[in-house]
Coordinates of C-alpha atoms in Angstrom, one line a residue:
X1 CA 8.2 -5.9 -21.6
X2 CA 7.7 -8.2 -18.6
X3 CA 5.4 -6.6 -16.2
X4 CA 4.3 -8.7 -13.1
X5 CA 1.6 -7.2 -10.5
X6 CA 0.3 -9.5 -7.9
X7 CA -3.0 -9.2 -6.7
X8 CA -3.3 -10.3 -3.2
X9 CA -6.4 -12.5 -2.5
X10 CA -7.8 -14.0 0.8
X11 CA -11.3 -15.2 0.2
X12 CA -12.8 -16.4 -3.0
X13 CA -14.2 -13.3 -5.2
X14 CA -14.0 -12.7 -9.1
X15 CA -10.4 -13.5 -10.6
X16 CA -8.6 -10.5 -12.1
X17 CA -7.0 -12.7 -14.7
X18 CA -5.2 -10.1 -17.4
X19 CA -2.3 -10.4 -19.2
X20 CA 0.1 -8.9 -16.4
X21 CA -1.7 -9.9 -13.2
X22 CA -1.0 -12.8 -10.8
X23 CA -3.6 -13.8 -8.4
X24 CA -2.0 -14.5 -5.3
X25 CA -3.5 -16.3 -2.6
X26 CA -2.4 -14.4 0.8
X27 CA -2.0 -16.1 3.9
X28 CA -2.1 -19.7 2.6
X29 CA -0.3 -21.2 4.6
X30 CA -3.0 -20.8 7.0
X31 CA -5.6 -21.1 5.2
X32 CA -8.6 -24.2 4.5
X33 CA -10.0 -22.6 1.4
X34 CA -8.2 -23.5 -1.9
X35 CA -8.6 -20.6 -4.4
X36 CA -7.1 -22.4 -7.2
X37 CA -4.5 -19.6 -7.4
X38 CA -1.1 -19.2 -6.9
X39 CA 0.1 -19.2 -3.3
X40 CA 2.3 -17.4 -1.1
X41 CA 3.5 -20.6 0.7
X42 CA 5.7 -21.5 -1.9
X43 CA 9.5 -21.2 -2.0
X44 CA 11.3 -18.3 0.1
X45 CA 8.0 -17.0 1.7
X46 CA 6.6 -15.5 4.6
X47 CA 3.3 -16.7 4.2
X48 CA 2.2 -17.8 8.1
X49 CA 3.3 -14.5 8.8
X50 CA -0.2 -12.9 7.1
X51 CA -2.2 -12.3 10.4
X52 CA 0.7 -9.9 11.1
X53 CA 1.8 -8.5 7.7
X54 CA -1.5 -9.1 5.7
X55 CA -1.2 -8.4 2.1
X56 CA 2.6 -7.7 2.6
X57 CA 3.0 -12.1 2.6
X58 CA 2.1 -11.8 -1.1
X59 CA 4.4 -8.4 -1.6
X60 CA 7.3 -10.7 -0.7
X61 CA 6.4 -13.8 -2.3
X62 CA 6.4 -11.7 -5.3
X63 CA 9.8 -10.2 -4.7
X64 CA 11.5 -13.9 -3.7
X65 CA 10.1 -15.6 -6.3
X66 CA 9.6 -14.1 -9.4
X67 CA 11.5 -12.4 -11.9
X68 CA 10.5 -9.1 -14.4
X69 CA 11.3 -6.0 -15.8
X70 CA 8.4 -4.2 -13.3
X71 CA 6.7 -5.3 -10.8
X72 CA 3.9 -4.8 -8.2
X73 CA 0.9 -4.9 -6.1
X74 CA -2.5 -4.2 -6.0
X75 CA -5.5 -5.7 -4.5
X76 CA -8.3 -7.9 -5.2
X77 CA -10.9 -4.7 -4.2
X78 CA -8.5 -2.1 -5.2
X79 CA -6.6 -1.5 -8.7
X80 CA -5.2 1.2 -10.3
X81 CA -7.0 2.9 -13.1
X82 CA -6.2 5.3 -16.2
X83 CA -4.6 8.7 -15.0
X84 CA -7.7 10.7 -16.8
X85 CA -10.6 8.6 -15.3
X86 CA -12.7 10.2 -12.1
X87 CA -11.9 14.2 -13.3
X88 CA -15.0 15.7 -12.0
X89 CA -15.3 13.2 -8.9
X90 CA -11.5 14.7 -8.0
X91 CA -13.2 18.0 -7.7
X92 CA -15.8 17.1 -5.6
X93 CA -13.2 15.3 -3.4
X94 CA -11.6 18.5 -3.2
X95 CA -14.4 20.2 -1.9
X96 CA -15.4 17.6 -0.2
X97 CA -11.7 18.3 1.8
X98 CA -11.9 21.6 2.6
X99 CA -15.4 20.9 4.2
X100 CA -14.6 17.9 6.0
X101 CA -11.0 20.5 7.5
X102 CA -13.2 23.1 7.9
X103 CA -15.4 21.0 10.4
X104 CA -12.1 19.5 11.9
X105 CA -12.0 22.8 13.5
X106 CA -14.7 22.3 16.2
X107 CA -15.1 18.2 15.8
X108 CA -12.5 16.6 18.6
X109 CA -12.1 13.2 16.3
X110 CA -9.3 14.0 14.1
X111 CA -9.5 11.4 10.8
X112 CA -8.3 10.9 7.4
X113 CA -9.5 14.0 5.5
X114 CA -10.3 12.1 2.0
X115 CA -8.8 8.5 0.6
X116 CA -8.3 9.1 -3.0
X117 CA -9.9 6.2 -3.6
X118 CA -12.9 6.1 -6.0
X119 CA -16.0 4.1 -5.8
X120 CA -17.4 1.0 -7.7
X121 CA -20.2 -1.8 -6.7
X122 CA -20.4 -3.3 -10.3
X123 CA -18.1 -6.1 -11.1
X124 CA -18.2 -6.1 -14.2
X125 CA -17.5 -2.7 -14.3
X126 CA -14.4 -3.3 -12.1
X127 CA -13.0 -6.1 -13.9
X128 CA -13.0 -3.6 -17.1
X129 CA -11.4 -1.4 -15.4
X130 CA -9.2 -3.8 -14.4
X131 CA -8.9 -4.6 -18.3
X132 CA -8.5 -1.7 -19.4
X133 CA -5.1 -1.3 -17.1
X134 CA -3.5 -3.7 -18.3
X135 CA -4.3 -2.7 -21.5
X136 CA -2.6 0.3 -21.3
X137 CA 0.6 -0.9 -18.6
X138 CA 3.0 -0.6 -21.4
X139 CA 2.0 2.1 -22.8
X140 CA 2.3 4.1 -19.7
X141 CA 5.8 2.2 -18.3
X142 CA 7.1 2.7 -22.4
X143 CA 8.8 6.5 -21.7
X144 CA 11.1 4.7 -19.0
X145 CA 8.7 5.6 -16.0
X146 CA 10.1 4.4 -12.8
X147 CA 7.3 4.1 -10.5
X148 CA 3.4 4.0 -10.5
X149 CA 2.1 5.4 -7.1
X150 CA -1.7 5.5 -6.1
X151 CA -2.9 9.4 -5.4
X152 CA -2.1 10.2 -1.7
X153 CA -5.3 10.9 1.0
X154 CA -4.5 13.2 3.2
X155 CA -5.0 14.2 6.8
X156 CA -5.6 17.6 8.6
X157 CA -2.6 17.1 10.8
X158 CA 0.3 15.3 10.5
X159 CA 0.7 11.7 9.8
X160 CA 2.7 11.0 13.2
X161 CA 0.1 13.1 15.2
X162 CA -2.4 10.8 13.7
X163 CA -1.1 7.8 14.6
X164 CA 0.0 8.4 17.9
X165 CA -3.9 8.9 18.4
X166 CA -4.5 5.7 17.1
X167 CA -1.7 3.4 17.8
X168 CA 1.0 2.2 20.6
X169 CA 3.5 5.7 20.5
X170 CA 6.3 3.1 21.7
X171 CA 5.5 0.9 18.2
X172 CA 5.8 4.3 16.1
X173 CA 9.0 5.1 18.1
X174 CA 11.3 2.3 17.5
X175 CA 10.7 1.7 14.0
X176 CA 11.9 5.4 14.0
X177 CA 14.8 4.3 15.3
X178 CA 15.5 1.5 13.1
X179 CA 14.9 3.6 10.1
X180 CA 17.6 6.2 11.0
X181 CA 20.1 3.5 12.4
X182 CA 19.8 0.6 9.2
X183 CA 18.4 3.2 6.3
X184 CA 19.8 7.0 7.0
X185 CA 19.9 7.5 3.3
X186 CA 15.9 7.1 3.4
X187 CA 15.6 8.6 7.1
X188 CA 15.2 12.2 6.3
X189 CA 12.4 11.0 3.5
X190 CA 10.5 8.9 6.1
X191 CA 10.7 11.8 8.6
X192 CA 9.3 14.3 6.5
X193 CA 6.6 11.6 5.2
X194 CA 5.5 11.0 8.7
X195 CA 5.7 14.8 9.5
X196 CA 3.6 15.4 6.7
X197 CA 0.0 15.2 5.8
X198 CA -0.1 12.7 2.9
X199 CA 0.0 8.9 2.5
X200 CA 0.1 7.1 -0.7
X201 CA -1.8 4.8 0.9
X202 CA -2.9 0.8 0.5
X203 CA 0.6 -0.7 -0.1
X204 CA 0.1 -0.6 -3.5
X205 CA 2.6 0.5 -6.7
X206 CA 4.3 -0.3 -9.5
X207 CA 8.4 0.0 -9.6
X208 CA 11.0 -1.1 -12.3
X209 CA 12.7 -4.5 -10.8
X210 CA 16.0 -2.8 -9.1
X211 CA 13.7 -0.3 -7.8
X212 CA 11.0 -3.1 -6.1
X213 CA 14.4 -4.9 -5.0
X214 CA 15.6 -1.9 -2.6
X215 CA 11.6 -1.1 -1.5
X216 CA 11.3 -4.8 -1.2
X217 CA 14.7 -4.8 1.7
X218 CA 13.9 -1.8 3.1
X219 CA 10.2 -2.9 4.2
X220 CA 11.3 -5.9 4.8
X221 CA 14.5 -5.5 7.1
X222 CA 12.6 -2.5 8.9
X223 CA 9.6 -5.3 10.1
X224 CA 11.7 -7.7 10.8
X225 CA 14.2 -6.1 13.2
X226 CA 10.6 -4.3 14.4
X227 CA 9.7 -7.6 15.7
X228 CA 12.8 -8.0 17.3
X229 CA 13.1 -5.5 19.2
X230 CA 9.3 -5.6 20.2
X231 CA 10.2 -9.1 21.6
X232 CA 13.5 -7.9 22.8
X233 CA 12.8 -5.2 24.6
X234 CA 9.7 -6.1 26.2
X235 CA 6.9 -4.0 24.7
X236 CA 4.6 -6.9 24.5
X237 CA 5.1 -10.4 25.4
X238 CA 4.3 -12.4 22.4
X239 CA 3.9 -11.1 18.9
X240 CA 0.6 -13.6 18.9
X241 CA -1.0 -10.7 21.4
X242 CA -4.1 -9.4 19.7
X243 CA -2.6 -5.6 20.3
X244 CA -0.1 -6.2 17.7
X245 CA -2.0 -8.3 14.9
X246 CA -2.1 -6.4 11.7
X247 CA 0.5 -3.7 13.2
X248 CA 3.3 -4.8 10.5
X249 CA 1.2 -4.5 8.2
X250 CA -0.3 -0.7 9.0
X251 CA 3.7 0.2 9.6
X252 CA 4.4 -1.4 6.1
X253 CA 1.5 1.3 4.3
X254 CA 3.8 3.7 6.9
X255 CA 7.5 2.9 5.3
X256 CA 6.2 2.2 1.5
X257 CA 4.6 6.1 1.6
X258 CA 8.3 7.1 3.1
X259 CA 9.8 5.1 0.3
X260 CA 8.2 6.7 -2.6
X261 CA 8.5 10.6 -1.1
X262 CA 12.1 9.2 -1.0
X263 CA 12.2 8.1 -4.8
X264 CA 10.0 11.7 -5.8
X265 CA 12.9 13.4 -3.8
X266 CA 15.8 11.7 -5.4
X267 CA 13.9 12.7 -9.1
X268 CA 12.6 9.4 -9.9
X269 CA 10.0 9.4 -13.0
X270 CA 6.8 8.6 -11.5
X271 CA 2.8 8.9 -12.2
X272 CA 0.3 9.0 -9.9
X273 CA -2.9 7.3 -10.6
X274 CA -6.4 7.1 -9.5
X275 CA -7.4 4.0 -7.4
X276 CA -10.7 2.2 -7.9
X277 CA -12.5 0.2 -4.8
X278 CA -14.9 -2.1 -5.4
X279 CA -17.5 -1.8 -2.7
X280 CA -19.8 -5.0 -2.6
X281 CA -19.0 -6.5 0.5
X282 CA -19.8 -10.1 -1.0
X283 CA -16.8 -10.5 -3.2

């Protein structure tokens, strides 16, 4: 089995080196460091693109330029891990939820309730976690498993609610638009994704090739024609404004959790698995 999962890079830290990861250097293009890894400025690439689309440069280098029977992405901070790992820490998360939506209630700042995200500040304790994943990839892709998805966070109100708090409404607006005009076979998904309360968040997954193909165009043509029309229509004057750095990149997390509600409606075979996040702010 040919599995390929890029891990995107931007600064020197600790190589995740197993057998099915790639190290990929993000934003190289415009970059001065070397990492002695391979970069996403090679071939059909978007690379220059990365203070706009961040780890999404190396999502489409991988989809351009490679070929396998799965890939993915994950990150150089955060990997997926086995499915059984973290069982007690998920029930403290739990009840770490309810209190945090309990206090919602009376607290006016309305955030993420809990990332499903679990802690590490060891790396060498990461990097066997990291081995151990690999270790185990085809094992858990053998049964014809379509999709590996991280475990969703959730909010106390809806996605859309959430982000018109935090972000341009006219941004969130027209890549509605977009969705239902170019993708109305996903539209309904993405509605109730961004009507919901859950994000399978990061950017992060693992999809069978014709699968990552049709994520891979359906991100990708959504953010493009998004900077069109932002141009276009006058909503900001230059996509080099500070107020939309790093947007494409947020609305990419946004269209990849659509996508994968989209696949779990249409009955594709997926597992969910814990995500691990290495802490030490050094690497």
């Amino acid at each position: 089995m040919d599995i390929k999962i890029a891990i995107a890079y931007h600064k020197p830290s600790v190589l995740l080196q197993e057998k099915y990861f790639l190290p990929i250097h993000v934003g190289k293009a415009l970059s001065n460091q070397d990492l002695h890894i391979q970069g996403d400025d090679e071939g059909d690439n978007i690379s220059s693109k990365n203070p706009l689309y961040c780890e999404l440069t190396g999502l489409y280098w991988l989809w351009k330029n490679t070929s396998a029977d799965y890939k993915g992405l994950m990150h150089y901070r955060r990997i997926f891990t086995e499915r059984n790992s973290f069982s007690f820490f998920r029930f403290l998360l739990r009840l770490k939820y309810k209190e945090r939506q309990l206090a919602s209630l009376w607290s006016p700042y309305r955030s993420m309730g809990v990332k499903k995200q679990y802690s590490c500040n060891d790396i060498d304790i990461f990097q066997q976690y990291a081995k151990d994943f690999s270790s185990h990839l085809e094992e858990l892709l053998s049964d014809g498993t379509d999709m590996l998805i991280p475990h969703p966070g959730r909010f106390y109100i809806s996605l859309r609610q959430f982000i018109y708090q935090h972000a341009n409404k006219q941004l969130i607006d027209l890549m509605d638009e977009i969705v239902q005009t170019s993708f109305p076979d996903i539209y309904p998904s993405y509605k109730k994704s961004l009507d919901g309360q859950r994000l399978y968040n990061c950017n992060m997954s693992v999809m069978k090739n014709e699968l990552f193909d049709d994520y891979c165009n359906f991100i990708f043509t959504v953010l493009g024609k998004h900077e069109e029309e932002v141009l276009s229509r006058g909503i900001l004057n230059s996509l080099s404004e500070k107020i939309y750095a790093r947007v494409p990149g947020y609305l990419g997390e946004l269209l990849t959790n659509a996508y994968i509600q989209y696949c779990i409606h249409n009955g594709k075979k997926i597992k969910v698995l814990p995500v691990l996040f290495l802490e030490d702010s050094n690497t």
